[in-house]
Coordinates of N, CA and C in Angstrom, one line a residue:
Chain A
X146 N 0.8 -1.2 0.0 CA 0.0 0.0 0.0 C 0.9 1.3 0.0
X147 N 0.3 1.9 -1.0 CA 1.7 3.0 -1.1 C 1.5 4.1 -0.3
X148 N 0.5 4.2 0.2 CA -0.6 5.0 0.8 C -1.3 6.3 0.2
X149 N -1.2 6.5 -1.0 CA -2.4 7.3 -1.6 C -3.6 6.6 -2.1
X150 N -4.5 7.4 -1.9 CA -6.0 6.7 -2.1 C -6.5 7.9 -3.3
X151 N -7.3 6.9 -3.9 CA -8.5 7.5 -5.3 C -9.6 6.8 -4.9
X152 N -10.3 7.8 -5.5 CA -11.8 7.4 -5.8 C -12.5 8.0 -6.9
X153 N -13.3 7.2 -7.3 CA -13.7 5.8 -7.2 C -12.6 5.1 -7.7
X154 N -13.3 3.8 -7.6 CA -11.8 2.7 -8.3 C -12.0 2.4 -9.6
X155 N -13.7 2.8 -10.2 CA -14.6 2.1 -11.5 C -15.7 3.4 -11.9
X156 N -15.6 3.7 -13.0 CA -16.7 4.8 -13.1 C -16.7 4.5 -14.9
X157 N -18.2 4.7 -14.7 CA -18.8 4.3 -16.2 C -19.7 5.0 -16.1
X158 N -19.8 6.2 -17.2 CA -20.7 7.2 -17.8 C -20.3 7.0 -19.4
X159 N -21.2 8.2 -19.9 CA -21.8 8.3 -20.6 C -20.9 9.5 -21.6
X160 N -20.7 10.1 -22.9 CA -20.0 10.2 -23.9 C -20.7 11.7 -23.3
X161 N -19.9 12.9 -23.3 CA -20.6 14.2 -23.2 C -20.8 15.0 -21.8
X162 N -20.5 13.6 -20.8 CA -20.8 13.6 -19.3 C -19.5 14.4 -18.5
X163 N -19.4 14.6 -17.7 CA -18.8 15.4 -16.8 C -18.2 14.5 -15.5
X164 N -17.3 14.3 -15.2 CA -16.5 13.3 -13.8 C -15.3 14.3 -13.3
X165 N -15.7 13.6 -11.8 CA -14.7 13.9 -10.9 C -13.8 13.2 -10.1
X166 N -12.7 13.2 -10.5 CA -11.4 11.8 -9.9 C -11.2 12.1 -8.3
X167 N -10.8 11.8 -7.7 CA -10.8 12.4 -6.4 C -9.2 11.7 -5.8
X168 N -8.2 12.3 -5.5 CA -7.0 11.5 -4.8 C -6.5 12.4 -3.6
X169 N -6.1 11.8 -2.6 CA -5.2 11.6 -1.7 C -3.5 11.6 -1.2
X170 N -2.5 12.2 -1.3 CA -1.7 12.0 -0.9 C -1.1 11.1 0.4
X171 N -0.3 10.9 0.1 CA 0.5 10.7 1.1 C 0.5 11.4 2.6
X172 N 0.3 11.1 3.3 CA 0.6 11.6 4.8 C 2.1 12.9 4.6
X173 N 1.8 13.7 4.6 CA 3.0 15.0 4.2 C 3.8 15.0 2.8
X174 N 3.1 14.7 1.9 CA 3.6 14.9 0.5 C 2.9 16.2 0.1
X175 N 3.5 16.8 0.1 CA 3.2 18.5 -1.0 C 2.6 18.4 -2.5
X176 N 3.2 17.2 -3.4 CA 3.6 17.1 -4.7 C 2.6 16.2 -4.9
X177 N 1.5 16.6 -6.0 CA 0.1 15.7 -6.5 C 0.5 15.6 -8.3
X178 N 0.6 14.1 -8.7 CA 0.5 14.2 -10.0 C -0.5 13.4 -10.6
X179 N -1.3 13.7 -12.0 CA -2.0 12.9 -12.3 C -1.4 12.6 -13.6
X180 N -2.0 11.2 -14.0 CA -1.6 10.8 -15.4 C -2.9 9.6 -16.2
X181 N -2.8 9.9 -16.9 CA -3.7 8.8 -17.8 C -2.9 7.5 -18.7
X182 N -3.4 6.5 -18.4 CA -2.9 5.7 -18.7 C -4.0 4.3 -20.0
X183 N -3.7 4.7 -20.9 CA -4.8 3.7 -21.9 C -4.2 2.2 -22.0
X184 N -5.2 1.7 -22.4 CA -5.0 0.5 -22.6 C -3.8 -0.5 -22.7
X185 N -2.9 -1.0 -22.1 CA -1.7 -1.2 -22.7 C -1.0 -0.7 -23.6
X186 N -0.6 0.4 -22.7 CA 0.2 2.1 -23.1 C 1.1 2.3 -21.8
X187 N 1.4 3.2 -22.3 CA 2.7 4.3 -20.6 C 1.8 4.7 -20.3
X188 N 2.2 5.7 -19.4 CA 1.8 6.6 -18.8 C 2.3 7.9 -19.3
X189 N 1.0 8.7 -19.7 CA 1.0 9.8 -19.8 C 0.7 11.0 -19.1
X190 N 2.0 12.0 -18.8 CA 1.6 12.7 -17.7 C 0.6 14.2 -17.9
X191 N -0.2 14.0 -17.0 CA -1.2 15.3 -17.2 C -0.8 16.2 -16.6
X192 N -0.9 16.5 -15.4 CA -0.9 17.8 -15.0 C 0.3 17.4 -12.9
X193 N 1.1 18.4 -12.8 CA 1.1 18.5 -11.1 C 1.1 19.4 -10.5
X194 N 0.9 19.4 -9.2 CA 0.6 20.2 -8.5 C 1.3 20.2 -7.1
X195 N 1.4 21.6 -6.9 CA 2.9 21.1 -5.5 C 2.0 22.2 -4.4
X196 N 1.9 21.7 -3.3 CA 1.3 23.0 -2.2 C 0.0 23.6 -2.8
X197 N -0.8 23.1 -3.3 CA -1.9 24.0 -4.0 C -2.0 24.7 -5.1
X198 N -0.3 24.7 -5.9 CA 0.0 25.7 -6.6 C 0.4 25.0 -8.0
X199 N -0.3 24.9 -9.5 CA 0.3 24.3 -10.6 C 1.5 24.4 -10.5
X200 N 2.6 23.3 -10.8 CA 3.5 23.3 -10.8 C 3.8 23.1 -12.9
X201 N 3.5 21.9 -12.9 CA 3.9 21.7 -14.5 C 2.7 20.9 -15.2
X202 N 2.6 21.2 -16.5 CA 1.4 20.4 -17.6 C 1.8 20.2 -18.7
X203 N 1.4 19.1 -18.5 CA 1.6 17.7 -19.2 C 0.9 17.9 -20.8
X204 N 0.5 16.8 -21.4 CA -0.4 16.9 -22.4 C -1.8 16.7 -22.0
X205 N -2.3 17.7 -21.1 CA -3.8 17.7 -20.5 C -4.6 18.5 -21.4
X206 N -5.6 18.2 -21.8 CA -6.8 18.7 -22.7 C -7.4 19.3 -22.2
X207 N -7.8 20.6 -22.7 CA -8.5 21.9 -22.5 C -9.6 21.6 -21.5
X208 N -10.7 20.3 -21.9 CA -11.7 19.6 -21.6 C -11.1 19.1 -19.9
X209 N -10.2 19.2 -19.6 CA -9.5 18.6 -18.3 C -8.9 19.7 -17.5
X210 N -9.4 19.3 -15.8 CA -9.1 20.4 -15.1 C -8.5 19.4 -14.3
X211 N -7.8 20.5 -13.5 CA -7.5 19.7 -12.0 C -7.7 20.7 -10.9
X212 N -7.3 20.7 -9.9 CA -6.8 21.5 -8.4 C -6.4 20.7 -7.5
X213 N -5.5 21.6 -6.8 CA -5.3 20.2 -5.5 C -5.3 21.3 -4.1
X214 N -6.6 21.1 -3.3 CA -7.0 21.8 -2.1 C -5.6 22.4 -1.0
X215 N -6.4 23.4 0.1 CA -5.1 23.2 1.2 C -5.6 22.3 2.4
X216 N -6.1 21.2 2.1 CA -5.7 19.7 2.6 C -4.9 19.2 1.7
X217 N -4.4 19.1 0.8 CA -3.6 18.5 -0.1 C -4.2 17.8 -1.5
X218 N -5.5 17.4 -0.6 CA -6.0 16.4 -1.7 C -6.4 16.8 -3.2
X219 N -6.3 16.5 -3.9 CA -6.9 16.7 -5.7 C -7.9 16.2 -6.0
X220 N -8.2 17.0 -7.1 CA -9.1 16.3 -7.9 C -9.3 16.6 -9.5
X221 N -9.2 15.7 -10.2 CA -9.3 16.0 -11.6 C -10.9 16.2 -12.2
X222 N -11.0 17.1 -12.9 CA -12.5 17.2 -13.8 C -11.8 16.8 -15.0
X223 N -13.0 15.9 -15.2 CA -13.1 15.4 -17.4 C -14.8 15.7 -17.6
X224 N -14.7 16.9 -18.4 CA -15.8 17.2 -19.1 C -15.8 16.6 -20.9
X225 N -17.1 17.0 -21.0 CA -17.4 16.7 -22.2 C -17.1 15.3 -22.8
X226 N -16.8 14.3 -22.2 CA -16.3 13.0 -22.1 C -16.5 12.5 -23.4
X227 N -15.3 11.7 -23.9 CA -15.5 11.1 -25.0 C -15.3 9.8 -24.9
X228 N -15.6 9.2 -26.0 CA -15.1 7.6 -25.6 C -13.5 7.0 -25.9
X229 N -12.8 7.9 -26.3 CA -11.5 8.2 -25.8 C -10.6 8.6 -24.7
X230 N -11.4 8.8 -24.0 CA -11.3 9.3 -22.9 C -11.1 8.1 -21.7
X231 N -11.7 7.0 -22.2 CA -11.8 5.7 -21.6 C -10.1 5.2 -21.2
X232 N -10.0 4.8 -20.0 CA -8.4 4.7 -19.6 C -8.3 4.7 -18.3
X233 N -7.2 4.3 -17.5 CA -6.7 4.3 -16.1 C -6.0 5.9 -15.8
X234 N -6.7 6.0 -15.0 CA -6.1 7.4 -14.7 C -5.7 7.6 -13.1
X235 N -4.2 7.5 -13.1 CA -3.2 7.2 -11.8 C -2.8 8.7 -10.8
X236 N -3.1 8.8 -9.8 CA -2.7 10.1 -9.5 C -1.8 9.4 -8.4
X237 N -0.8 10.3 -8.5 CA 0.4 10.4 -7.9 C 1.1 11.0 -6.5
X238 N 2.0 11.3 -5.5 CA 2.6 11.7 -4.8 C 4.0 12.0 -4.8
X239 N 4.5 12.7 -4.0 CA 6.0 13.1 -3.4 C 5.8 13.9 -2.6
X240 N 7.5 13.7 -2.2 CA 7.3 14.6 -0.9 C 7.1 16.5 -0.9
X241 N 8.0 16.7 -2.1 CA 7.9 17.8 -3.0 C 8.6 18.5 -3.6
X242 N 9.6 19.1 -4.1 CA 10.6 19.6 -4.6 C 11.4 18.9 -5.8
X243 N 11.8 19.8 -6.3 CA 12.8 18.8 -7.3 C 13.3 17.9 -6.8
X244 N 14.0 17.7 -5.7 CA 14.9 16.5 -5.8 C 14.5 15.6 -5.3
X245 N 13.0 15.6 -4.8 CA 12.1 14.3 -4.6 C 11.1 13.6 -5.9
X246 N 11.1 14.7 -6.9 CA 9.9 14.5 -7.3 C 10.0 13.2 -8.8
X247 N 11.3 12.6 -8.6 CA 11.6 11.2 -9.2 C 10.7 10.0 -8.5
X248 N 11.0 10.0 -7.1 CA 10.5 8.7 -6.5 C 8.7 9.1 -6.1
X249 N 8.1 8.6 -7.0 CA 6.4 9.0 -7.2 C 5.4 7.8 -6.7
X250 N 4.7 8.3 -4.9 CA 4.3 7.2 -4.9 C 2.8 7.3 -5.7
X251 N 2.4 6.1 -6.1 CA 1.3 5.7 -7.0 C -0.2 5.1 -6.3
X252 N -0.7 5.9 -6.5 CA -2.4 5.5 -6.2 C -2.6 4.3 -7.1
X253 N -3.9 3.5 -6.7 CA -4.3 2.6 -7.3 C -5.0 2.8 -8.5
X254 N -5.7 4.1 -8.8 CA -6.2 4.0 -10.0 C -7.3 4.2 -10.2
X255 N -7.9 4.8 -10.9 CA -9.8 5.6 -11.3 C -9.3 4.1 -13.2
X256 N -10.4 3.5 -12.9 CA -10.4 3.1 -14.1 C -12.1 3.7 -15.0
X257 N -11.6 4.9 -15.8 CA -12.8 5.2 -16.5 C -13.6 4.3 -17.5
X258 N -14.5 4.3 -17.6 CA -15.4 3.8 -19.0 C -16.6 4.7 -19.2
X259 N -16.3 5.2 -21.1 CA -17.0 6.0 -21.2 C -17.9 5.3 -22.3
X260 N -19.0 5.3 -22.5 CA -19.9 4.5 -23.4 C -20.7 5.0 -24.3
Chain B
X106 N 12.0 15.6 -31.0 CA 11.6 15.7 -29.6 C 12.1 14.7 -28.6
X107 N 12.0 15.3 -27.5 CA 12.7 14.4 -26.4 C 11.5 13.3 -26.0
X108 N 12.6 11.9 -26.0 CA 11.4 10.7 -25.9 C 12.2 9.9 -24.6
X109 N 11.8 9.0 -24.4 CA 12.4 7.8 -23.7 C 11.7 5.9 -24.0
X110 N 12.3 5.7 -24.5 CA 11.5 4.1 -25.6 C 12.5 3.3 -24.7
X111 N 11.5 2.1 -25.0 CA 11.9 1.2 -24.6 C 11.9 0.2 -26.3
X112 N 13.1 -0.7 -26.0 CA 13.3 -1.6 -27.4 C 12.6 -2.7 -27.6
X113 N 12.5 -3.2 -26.4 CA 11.0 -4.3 -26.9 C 10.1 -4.1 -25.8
X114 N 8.8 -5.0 -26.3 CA 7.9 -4.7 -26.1 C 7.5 -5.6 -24.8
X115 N 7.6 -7.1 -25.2 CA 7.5 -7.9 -24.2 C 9.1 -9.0 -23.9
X116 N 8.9 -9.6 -23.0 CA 10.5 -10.1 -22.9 C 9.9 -11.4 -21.8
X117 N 10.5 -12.6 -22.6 CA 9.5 -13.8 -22.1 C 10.6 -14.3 -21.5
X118 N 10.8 -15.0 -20.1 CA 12.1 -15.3 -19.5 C 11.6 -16.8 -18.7
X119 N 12.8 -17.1 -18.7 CA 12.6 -18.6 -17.9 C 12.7 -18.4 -16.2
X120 N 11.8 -19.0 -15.1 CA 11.7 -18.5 -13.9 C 13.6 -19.4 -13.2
X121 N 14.1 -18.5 -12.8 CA 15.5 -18.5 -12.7 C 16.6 -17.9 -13.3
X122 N 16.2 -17.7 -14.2 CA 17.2 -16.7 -14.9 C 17.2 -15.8 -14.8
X123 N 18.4 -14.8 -15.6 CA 18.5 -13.3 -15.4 C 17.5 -12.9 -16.5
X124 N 17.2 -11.6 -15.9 CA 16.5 -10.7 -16.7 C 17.1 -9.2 -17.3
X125 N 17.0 -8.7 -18.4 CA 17.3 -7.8 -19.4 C 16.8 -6.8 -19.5
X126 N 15.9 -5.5 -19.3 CA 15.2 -4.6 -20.1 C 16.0 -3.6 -20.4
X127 N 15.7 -3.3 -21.0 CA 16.3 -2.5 -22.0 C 15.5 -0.9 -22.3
X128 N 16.4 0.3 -22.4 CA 15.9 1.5 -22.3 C 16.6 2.6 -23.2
X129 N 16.0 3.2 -24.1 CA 17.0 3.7 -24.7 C 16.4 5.6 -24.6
X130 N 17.4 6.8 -24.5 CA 16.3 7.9 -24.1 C 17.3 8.9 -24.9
X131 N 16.5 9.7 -25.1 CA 17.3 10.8 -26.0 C 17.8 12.1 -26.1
X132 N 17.1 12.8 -24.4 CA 17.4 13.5 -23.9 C 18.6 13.5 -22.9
X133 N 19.4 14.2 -23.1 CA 20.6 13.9 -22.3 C 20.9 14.8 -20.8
X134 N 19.5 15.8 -21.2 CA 19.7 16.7 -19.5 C 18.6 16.4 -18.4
X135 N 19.2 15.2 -18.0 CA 18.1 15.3 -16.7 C 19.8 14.5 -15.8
X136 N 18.8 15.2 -14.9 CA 20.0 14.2 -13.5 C 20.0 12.5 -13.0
X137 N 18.4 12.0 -13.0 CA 18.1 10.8 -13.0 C 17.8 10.1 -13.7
X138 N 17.6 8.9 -13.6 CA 16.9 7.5 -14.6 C 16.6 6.8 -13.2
X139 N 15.3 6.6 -14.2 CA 14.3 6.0 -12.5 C 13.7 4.7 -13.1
X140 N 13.3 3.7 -12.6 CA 13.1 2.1 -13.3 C 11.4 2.0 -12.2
X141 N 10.5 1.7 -12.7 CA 9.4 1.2 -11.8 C 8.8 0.0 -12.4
X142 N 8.1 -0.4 -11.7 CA 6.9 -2.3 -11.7 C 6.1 -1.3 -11.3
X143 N 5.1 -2.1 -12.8 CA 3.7 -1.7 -12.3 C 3.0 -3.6 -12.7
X144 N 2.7 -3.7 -11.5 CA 2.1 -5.3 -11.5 C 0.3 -5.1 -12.4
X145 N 0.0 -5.9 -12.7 CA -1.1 -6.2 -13.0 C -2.3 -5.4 -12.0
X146 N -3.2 -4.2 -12.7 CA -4.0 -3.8 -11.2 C -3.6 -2.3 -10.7
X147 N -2.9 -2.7 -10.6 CA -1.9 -1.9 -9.8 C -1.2 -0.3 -10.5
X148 N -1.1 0.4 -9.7 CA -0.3 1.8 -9.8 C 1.5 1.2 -9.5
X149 N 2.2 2.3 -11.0 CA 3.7 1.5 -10.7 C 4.4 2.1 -9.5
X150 N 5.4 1.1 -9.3 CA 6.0 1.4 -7.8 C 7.5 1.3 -8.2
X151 N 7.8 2.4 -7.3 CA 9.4 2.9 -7.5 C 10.0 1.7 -7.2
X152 N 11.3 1.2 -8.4 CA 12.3 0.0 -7.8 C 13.4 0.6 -7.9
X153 N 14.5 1.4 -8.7 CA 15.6 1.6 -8.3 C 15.9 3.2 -9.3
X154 N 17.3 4.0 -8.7 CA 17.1 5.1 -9.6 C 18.9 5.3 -9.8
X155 N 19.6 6.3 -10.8 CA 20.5 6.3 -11.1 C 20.7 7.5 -11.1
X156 N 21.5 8.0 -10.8 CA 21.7 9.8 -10.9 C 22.6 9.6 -12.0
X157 N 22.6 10.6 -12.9 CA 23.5 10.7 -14.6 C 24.9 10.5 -14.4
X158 N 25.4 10.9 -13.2 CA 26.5 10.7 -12.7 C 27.3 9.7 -12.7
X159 N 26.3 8.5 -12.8 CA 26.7 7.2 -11.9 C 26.8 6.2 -13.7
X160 N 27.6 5.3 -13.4 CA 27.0 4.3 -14.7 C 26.8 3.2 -14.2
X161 N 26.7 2.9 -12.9 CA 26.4 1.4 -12.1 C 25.4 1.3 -10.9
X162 N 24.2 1.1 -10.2 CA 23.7 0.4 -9.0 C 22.9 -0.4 -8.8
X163 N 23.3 -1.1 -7.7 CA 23.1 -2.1 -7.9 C 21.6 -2.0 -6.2
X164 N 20.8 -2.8 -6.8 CA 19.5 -3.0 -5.5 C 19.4 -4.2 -5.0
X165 N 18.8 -4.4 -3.7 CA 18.2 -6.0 -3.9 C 17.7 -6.7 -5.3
X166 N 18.7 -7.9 -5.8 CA 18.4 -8.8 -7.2 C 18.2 -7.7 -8.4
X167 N 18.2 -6.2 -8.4 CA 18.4 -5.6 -9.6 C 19.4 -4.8 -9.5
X168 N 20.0 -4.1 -10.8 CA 21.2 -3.7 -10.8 C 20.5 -3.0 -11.8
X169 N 21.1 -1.5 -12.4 CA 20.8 -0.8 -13.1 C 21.9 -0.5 -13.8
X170 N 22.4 -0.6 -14.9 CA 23.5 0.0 -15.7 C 23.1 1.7 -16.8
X171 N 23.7 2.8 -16.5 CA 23.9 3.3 -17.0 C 24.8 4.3 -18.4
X172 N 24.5 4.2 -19.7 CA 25.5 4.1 -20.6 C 25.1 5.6 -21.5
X173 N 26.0 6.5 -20.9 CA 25.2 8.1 -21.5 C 26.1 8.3 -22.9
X174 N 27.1 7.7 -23.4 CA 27.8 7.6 -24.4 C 26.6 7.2 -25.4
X175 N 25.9 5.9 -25.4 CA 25.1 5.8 -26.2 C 23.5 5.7 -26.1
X176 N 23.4 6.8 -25.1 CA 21.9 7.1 -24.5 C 21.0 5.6 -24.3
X177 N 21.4 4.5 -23.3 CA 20.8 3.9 -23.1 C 21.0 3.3 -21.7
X178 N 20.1 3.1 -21.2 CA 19.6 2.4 -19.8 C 19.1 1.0 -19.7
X179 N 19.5 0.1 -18.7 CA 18.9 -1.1 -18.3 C 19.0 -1.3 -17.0
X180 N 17.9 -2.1 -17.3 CA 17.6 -3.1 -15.9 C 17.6 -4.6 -15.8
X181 N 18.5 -4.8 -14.5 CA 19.0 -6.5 -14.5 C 18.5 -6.8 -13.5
X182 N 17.9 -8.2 -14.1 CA 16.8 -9.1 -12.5 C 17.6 -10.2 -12.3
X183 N 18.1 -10.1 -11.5 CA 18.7 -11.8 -11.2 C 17.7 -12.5 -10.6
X184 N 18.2 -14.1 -10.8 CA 17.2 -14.9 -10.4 C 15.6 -14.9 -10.6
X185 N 15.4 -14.3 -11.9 CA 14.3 -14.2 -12.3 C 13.1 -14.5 -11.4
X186 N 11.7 -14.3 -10.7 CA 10.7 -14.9 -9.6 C 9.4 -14.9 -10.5
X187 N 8.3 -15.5 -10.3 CA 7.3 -15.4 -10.7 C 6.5 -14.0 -10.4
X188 N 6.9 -13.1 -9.0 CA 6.3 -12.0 -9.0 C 7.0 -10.7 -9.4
X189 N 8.0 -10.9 -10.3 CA 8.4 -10.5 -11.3 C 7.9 -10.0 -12.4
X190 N 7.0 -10.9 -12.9 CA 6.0 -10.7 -13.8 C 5.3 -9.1 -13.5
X191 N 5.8 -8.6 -14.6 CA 4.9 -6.8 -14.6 C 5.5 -6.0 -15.6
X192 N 4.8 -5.0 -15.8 CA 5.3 -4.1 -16.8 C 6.6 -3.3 -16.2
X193 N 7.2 -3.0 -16.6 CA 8.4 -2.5 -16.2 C 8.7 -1.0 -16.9
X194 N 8.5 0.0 -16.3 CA 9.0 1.6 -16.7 C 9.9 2.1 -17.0
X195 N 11.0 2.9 -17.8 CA 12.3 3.4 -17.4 C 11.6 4.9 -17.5
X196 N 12.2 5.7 -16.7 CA 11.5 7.2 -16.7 C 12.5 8.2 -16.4
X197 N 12.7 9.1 -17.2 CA 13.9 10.2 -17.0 C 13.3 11.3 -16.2
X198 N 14.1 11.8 -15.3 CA 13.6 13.6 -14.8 C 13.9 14.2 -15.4
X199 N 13.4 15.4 -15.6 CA 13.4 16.9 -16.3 C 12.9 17.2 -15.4
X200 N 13.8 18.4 -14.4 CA 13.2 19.4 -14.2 C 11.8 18.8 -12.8
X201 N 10.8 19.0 -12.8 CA 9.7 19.0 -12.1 C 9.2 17.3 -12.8
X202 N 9.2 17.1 -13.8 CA 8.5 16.3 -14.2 C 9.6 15.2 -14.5
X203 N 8.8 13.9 -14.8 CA 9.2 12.2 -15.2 C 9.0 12.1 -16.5
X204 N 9.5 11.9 -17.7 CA 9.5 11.5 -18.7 C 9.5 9.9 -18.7
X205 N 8.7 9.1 -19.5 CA 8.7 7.8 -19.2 C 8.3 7.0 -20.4
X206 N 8.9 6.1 -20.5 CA 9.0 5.2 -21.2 C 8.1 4.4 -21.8
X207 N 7.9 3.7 -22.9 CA 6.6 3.2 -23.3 C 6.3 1.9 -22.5
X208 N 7.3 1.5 -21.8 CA 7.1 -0.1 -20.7 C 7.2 -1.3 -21.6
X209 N 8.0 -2.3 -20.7 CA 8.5 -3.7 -21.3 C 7.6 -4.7 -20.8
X210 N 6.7 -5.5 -21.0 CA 5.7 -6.4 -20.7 C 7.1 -7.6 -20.2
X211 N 7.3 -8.2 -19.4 CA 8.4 -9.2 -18.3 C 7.6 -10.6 -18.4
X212 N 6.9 -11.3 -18.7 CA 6.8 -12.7 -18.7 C 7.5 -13.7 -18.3
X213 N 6.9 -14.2 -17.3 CA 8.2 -15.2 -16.6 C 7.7 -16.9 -16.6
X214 N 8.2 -17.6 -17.6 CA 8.2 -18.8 -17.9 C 8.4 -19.8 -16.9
X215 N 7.7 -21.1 -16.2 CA 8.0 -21.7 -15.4 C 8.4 -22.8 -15.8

């Protein structure tokens, strides 16, 4: 258990629909990353966030938001949903700074389906 | 553009033996090379890292070689295990962010 938590773990909507990812950090990690991950693919990184404050973006679509609160926690919006959009979407941890922000602990995982 | 590929795709191994993956990246300014397992299910988890500095470390049963002469990275499994079995990452830092690899599918033959 790496100890970041998502939710949900399964979500299945509908093409045009609107979702919200919801993650957790680590117990004193500063550093929130999210990434999408398709089908037997890498990982592609979306957006992070360090202290509440964008840090760097990724190849995140217009259609995609994020924030990350001052409890730490995030949350990603996907509007307009497509059925491309269908994929594992991993959000991430560190403790925060550059010279942590290699070793990324890893949440379990929002696996979308969009229909 | 700056990439980080991996050379194959899947890598089918006998349970006992050593293991191979292989990493090749094309950017040459970051300070680390980072190797993760992501098991079946699962979000990937950090296994070992290399600062550019280094061309050798070695972890519990993996070893990571570094070769910046010809922009390429690997990872060595000794004693191959059945929970072994996973996709395997190579990922470079830049800066704030992880550049990462397309992943080596590890198959382990019994």
């Amino acid at each position: 258990d790496s100890g970041v938590t998502q939710t949900p773990k399964h979500l299945i909507t509908a093409t045009g629909q609107r979702v919200t990812l919801r993650c957790s950090p680590r117990s004193g990690d500063l550093s929130v990353y999210w990434y999408q991950q398709s089908l037997d693919q890498g990982l592609q990184f979306l957006i992070q966030y360090y202290n509440g404050e964008e840090r760097a973006k990724g190849n995140i679509l217009e259609r995609f938001s994020a924030q990350q609160f001052p409890d730490l926690h995030s949350e990603l919006n996907l509007s307009s949903l497509e059925l491309g959009d269908s994929a594992l979407y991993f959000c991430a941890s560190s403790p925060g700074g550059t010279a942590s922000s290699y070793e990324q602990y890893f949440g379990p995982g929002t696996r979308l389906t969009v229909t | 553009g700056e990439s980080v590929g991996l050379h194959l795709p899947t890598l089918s191994v006998q349970e006992g033996d050593n293991s191979i993956i292989n990493c090749a990246y094309s950017n040459s300014a970051s300070d680390y090379f980072i190797w993760y397992k992501q098991e079946s299910g699962k979000g990937p988890q950090f296994i070992i890292d290399i600062r550019s500095n280094m061309d050798k470390r070695q972890g519990q049963r993996v070893t990571v070689l570094l070769n910046k002469t010809v922009k390429h990275l690997s990872l060595q499994i000794a004693a191959t295990q059945p929970g072994d079995s996973a996709v395997y990452f190579c990922a470079e830092k830049k800066n704030y962010q992880l550049i990462w690899g397309a992943g080596t599918k590890l198959i382990i033959k019994p």
